[in-house]
Phi, psi and omega in degrees: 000136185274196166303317198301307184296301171311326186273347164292311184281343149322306202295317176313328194275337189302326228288311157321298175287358180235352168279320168270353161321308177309303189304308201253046174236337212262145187297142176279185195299188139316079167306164157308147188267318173093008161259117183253138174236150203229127173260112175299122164238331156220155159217169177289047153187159173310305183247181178277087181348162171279332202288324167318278208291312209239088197276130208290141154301111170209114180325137164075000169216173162254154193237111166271127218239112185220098140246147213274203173277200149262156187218137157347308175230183192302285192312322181319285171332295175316270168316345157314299168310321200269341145321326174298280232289322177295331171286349188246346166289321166301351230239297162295339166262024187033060166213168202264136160327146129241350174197121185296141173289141169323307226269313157316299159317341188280290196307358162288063184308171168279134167300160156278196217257321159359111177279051184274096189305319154312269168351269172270046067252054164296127178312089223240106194303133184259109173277160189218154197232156167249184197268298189300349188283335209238051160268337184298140182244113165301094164331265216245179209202121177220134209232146156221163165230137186232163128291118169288108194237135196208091203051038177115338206260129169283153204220025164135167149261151240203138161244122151222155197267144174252124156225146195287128147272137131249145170217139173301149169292356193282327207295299212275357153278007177242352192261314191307285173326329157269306158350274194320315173293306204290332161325301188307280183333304189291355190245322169296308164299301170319330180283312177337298231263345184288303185280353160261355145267357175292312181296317166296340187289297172344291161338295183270338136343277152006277222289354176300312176305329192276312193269007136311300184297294178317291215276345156308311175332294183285336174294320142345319198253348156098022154273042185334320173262014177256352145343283202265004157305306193272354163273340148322312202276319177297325172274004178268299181302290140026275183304320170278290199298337177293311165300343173295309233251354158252351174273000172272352177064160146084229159295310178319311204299322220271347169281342185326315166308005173263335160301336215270338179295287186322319161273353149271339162324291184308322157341277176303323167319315210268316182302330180275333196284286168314286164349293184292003175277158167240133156248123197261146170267001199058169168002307192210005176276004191291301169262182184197092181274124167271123170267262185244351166207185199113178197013046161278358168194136194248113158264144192253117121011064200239151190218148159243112187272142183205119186072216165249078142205150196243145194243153193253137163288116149265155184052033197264142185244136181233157176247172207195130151208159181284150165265354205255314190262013180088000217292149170239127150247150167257103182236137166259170166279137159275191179311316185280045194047357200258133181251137185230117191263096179281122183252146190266350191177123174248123196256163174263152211149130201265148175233157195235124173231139174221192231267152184294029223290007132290345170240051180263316154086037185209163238259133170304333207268332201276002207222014178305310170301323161319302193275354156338316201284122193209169168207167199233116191276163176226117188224099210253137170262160170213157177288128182305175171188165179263013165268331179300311178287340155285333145284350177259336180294326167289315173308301229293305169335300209262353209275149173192165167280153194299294189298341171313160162249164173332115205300355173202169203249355188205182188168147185262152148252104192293191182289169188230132173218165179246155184032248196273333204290165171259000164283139205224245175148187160335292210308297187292333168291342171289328195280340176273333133329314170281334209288332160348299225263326186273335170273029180233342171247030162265122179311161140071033156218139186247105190270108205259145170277123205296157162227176190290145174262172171253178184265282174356306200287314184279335171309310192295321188268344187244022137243336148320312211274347174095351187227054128296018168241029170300151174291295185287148186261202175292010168253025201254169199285332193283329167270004173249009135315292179308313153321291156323344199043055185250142181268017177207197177224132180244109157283148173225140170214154195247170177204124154314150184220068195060215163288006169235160173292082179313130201226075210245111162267166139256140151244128178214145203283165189293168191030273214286035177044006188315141176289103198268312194210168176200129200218200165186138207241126175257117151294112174261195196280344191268013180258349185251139165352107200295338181287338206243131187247135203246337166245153211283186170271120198306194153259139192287015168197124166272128218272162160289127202290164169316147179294161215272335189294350205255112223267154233245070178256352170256122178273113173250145146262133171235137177184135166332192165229042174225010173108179206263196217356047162282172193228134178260135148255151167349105175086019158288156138285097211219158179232170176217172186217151201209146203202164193207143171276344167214162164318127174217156184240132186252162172199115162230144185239125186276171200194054212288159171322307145347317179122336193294165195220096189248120164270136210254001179198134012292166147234213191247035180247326192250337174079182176233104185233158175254144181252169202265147152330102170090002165269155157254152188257164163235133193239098026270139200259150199329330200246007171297171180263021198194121176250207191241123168247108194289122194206166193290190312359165175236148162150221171285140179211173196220172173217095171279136163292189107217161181198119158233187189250006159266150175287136211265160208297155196249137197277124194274180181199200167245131193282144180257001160115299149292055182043032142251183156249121163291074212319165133245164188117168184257149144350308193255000166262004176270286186308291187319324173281339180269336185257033135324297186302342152307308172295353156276148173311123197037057146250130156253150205216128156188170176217186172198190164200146156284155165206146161217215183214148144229186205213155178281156176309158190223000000 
C-alpha cells in the first residue's frame, strides 16, 4: 500500500469516527411524555363568549354556567356541560341529583375509543339529579376542539363545551316553597314517629305501673309467687324497650330515660316483696312439748308484711326438716296462710322450715331472698300432767300466727259441765282452775271475772240492749260475757271415754254464742288426782220433764248470778234470778242435794203479788232477812220456776223460820199439782229450772 493510499484511508476512517462520535452525541427522538396537553383547533365561535368566564345578570331568572372536561367527543363534552351546569343549580338550590331527565340522557353517547389518555382515564362523576334539577333550559352552547398532544406526538382528538342554563325565578321560589313544605312535612313526621314513641315509651310505663299494682295485688290475695313472675316478665319489657328505643337514635334515644324510674321501682318492688315473707311458727309453737304423744303435727305461717299490715300466703310450698336426724316433711299454705306439717315420727330436736325451693317452679334468681326465709320449731320431751295438758288444750285454742290478733281480746270463764247435763263437781272445779291459771299467760288476752248484778242491772241491760227475746237467758255462758263486757265466753265439758276423761273446750263469742274456736283433750285417769270425782252426785229424785201435751206460753229465765251450770264451793254465797215474758205470778222452789223442797218465793217478804214482764227479780233480795250459803249435803241442786197469769195453787209446809217454807210432799206431786194449773182453760203457763252443783271446799 502506497503513502498516498494509506494517508486517504486514514482520513476517511478519522472521518468516520468523528461522524460517529457526533451521531452518538446527538439528542435521540422524543418519548411520550405521559402528560396530555391540548391545542384549540377549532370552536364554535371566533371568539369565547363572556358568558363562558363571566356569568351574566337577567331580571326574573337565574343564570348557571356548565363547563365540561375534555371528551372524545362533541356529545360527550356537551352533556358533561350540561351535568356541570344542572350540579351547580342543584348545588344553589341545596339539593342531591338523583336522576337525569330524558332529554339528557338523550344527550348522552357511546365514549370514544380514542387512546386518549386524559380522557379515558377521567373520573367520570355519576351525577343525580331531581325532577327540579331537570327544569333547567339550556340557552346557549360554546365548543372547542383540540389536539391531544403527549410528547410532541398527537395522540387524538378532545372536545370541550361550555353552557348557559336559565331557570326563572318563579321556579326556584316555587322549589323554596316546596323545599319549606317538605321540611314541614319531614318535621311533621319526625314530631309524628317522636310522639309515637313517646306514647309508646308512655305506654309501657303504664303497663309497668299497672303490674305493680297487680303483684301487690296478688300478694295480697297470698300469691307471691305469681307477684314476682309478673314483675319479672314487667322488667324484661322494660330491657327491650330501652333497647329499642336507643337503637332508634336521635330524640327517641333520649326517651329511653323514662325506663330508668320504673325499673327501679320494679326493682326495688321485687326486693320488698321477696324481703317481706315471714314464716311464723305461731303464738306458741316455737316449743312443742311431748309425752308419749303430741306434737304430730306442726303448723306453720307464711305471711308477707307490708306496712303494719300482714297479708297471709297460699300455696306457697314449705319444707320442715329436722337437723339432728335429716327427717324432711312437705306442707303447702292454705288460703289462710297455714302449711300443717304431719310428722310420721318425732325426735326431740330442732327443726327448720323454708320455702321448699323444688317446688317453686320459677327462676332462682327472681325467689333468692324468699328463700332465705326460715324459721325454727323446737321439740322437747316432758313429763306428763293435767296442768301440762290442759295448757296445751288452751294453746291449741288460742294458736294462731303471730301477726294475727287474738280470736277475742277478753273472755269470761263459763261453766264446766258433764256430758249433755248442766252439772258440774270437782273435777270441773279443778279444770276451771287450771284453765284460770293457763289463760293468764297468753298475752293481750284479758281474763274478766264475772261479778254479781242487781236485778235493775239485768232488767236495764237486757232491754237496752234488744235481747230480751233470746231464747236462752242470762245465765247461758255468752250472755253472761256479754253482761260482763267480756268479748266471748270459754266453756267446758267433760265425758267418761273408757279410762280417760274426754275433755272439749269452746270458746264462743259473747251474746250471740257463735262458736269461735274449739279443741279436745283425752285425760287420762293416771293424771288426776286420787281424790278428785269427775262425774257428779246424782240428785236424789229424778224429775220427770213436763208433760209433751202441756202447752208453755210463758217463757221464764232462772239462773244463779254467776249463770247456769256452775259448781259452788262450801261456803259461797250465791242468789238467784228470775224474769218473765209476760205479767205474772211466780213460784220458785230451791231443791237442795239433799232432797229437800224449800219454797223461796212467794215469801212472806215479797208477799204474791204478780210481777211484771221483763223485770228481774232477785232472790233473796238485798233487803230479805235470809241468804242463801252453800253448806253440805254437797251435789246437785235446782231452783224450779213457774209462772202463770193466775194465781198459782198455794203448797202446803213449814215455816223455817226466815220468810221460807219447808214444802212437804215428794217432787213429783208438787209438780203434778203446780202443772195442773196448766190443763185449764185459757190459762197462761209456764216453768223452768236451774241448776248448779256444789261441792265441799278444797
Amino acid at each position: 500500500m502506497n503513502a498516498a493510499f494509506r494517508s486517504t484511508l486514514k482520513l476517511c476512517l478519522a472521518t468516520v469516527l468523528t461522524v460517529l462520535l457526533l451521531a452518538a452525541c446527538a439528542s435521540p427522538p422524543a418519548p411520550p411524555s405521559g402528560f396530555i396537553s391540548y391545542q384549540m383547533i377549532d370552536s364554535s365561535a371566533q371568539q369565547k363568549p363572556t358568558w363562558t368566564h363571566n356569568v351574566p345578570e337577567e331580571a326574573g331568572k337565574q343564570i348557571f354556567i356548565g363547563q365540561s372536561n375534555y371528551y372524545s367527543t362533541e356529545q360527550e363534552a356537551r352533556s358533561d356541560a350540561l351535568r356541570d351546569a344542572i350540579k351547580k343549580y342543584a348545588d344553589f338550590l341545596g339539593v342531591e341529583v338523583s336522576a337525569f331527565d330524558e332529554t339528557l340522557r338523550q344527550l348522552e353517547g357511546s365514549e370514544s375509543a380514542i387512546q386518549d389518555a386524559q380522557v379515558s382515564r377521567k373520573s367520570r362523576t355519576t351525577l343525580q339529579t331531581n325532577a327540579r334539577a331537570s327544569r333547567a333550559k339550556a340557552r346557549k352552547w360554546y365548543t372547542e376542539k383540540y389536539n391531544a398532544m403527549d410528547g410532541g406526538q398527537v395522540t387524538g382528538i378532545a372536545y370541550s363545551a361550555w353552557v348557559e342554563v336559565t331557570v326563572p325565578n318563579s321556579e326556584i321560589e316555587s322549589y323554596q316553597e316546596e323545599r319549606r313544605q317538605k321540611k314541614q312535612r319531614i318535621a311533621d313526621q319526625k314530631k309524628q314517629v317522636y310522639q309515637e314513641a313517646l306514647s309508646e315509651a308512655e305506654a309501657t310505663v303504664a303497663s309497668v305501673n299497672i303490674a305493680q299494682k297487680e303483684a301487690l295485688r296478688a300478694t295480697q290475695n297470698g300469691d307471691i309467687l305469681s307477684a314476682l313472675s309478673g314483675l319479672d316478665f314487667a322488667q324484661q319489657d322494660l330491657t327491650k324497650a330501652r333497647y329499642k328505643f336507643l337503637a332508634a337514635g336521635g330524640r327517641i334515644a333520649s326517651l329511653a330515660s323514662k325506663f330508668d324510674r320504673p325499673a327501679t321501682e320494679i326493682k326495688n318492688l321485687t326486693y320488698q316483696l321477696q324481703n317481706s315473707v315471714t314464716l311464723d311458727v305461731g303464738r306458741f309453737n316455737n316449743y312443742c312439748l311431748k309425752d308419749q304423744s303430741g306434737c304430730e303435727k306442726i303448723s306453720v305461717w307464711a305471711w308477707s308484711r307490708q306496712g303494719q299490715k300482714s297479708y297471709p300466703l297460699s300455696n306457697l310450698p314449705l319444707v320442715l326438716t329436722g337437723e339432728g336426724d335429716g327427717s324432711r316433711f312437705a306442707a303447702r299454705t292454705n288460703s289462710q296462710g297455714k302449711a300443717t306439717f304431719q310428722l310420721s315420727r318425732i325426735m326431740d330436736s330442732s327443726y327448720i322450715v323454708k320455702v321448699d325451693e323444688k317446688l317453686i317452679g320459677i327462676d332462682r334468681e327472681l325467689v333468692g331472698n324468699l328463700l332465705a326465709a326460715n324459721n325454727r320449731v323446737y321439740i322437747q320431751s316432758q313429763t306428763p300432767s293435767l296442768e301440762r295438758l290442759i295448757d296445751q288444750g288452751v294453746k291449741d285454742l288460742f294458736q294462731g300466727a303471730t301477726p294475727e290478733p287474738l280470736p277475742v281480746d277478753s273472755l269470761i270463764l263459763g261453766a264446766v259441765t258433764y256430758e249433755n247435763s248442766p252439772e258440774g263437781g270437782e273435777f270441773a272445779l279443778l279444770v276451771k282452775d287450771l284453765l284460770g291459771q293457763s289463760l293468764t299467760s297468753i298475752n293481750g288476752l284479758r281474763v274478766v271475772t264475772p261479778r254479781k248484778h242487781s236485778a235493775s242491772e239485768l232488767t236495764n241491760v237486757m232491754q237496752t240492749r234488744g235481747i230480751s227475746a233470746r231464747a236462752s237467758g242470762v245465765g247461758d255462758g255468752a250472755m253472761q260475757a256479754q253482761l260482763n263486757n267480756a268479748g266471748a265466753a270459754l266453756q267446758a265439758n267433760y265425758r267418761k271415754f273408757g279410762n280417760d276423761t274426754q275433755l272439749t273446750l269452746a270458746l264462743l263469742r259473747a251474746e250471740s254464742g257463735q262458736l269461735l274456736r274449739k279443741t279436745m283433750l283425752a285425760v287420762p285417769s293416771r293424771l288426776l288426782p286420787s281424790s278428785t270425782q269427775v262425774t257428779s252426785t246424782p240428785p236424789v229424785e229424778n224429775t220427770p220433764p213436763p208433760p209433751p201435751q202441756q202447752q208453755q206460753d210463758i217463757r221464764l229465765d232462772v239462773t244463779s248470778h254467776l249463770g247456769d251450770g256452775q259448781t259452788y264451793q262450801e261456803g259461797d254465797t250465791i242468789s238467784y234470778f228470775v224474769s218473765s215474758n209476760q205479767d205474772a205470778y211466780l213460784l220458785l222452789i230451791y231443791q237442795d242435794a239433799g232432797g229437800n223442797l224449800i219454797q223461796i218465793l212467794p215469801n212472806s217478804y215479797s208477799g204474791n203479788e204478780k210481777f211484771r214482764s221483763g223485770n228481774y227479780i232477785e232472790v233473796p233480795r238485798s233487803s230479805d232477812n235470809y241468804e242463801f250459803i252453800i253448806e253440805g249435803p254437797f251435789g246437785v241442786e235446782h231452783v224450779w220456776a213457774f209462772a202463770s197469769d193466775r194465781p198459782l195453787p198455794r203448797l202446803p209446809g213449814q215455816d223455817v223460820g226466815n220468810g221460807l217454807t219447808l214444802l212437804n210432799g215428794s217432787l213429783d206431786s208438787i209438780l203434778s199439782t203446780v202443772r195442773s194449773v196448766a190443763s185449764q182453760p185459757g190459762i197462761s203457763y209456764g216453768e223452768a229450772r236451774a241448776t248448779i252443783t256444789t261441792v265441799a271446799r278444797r
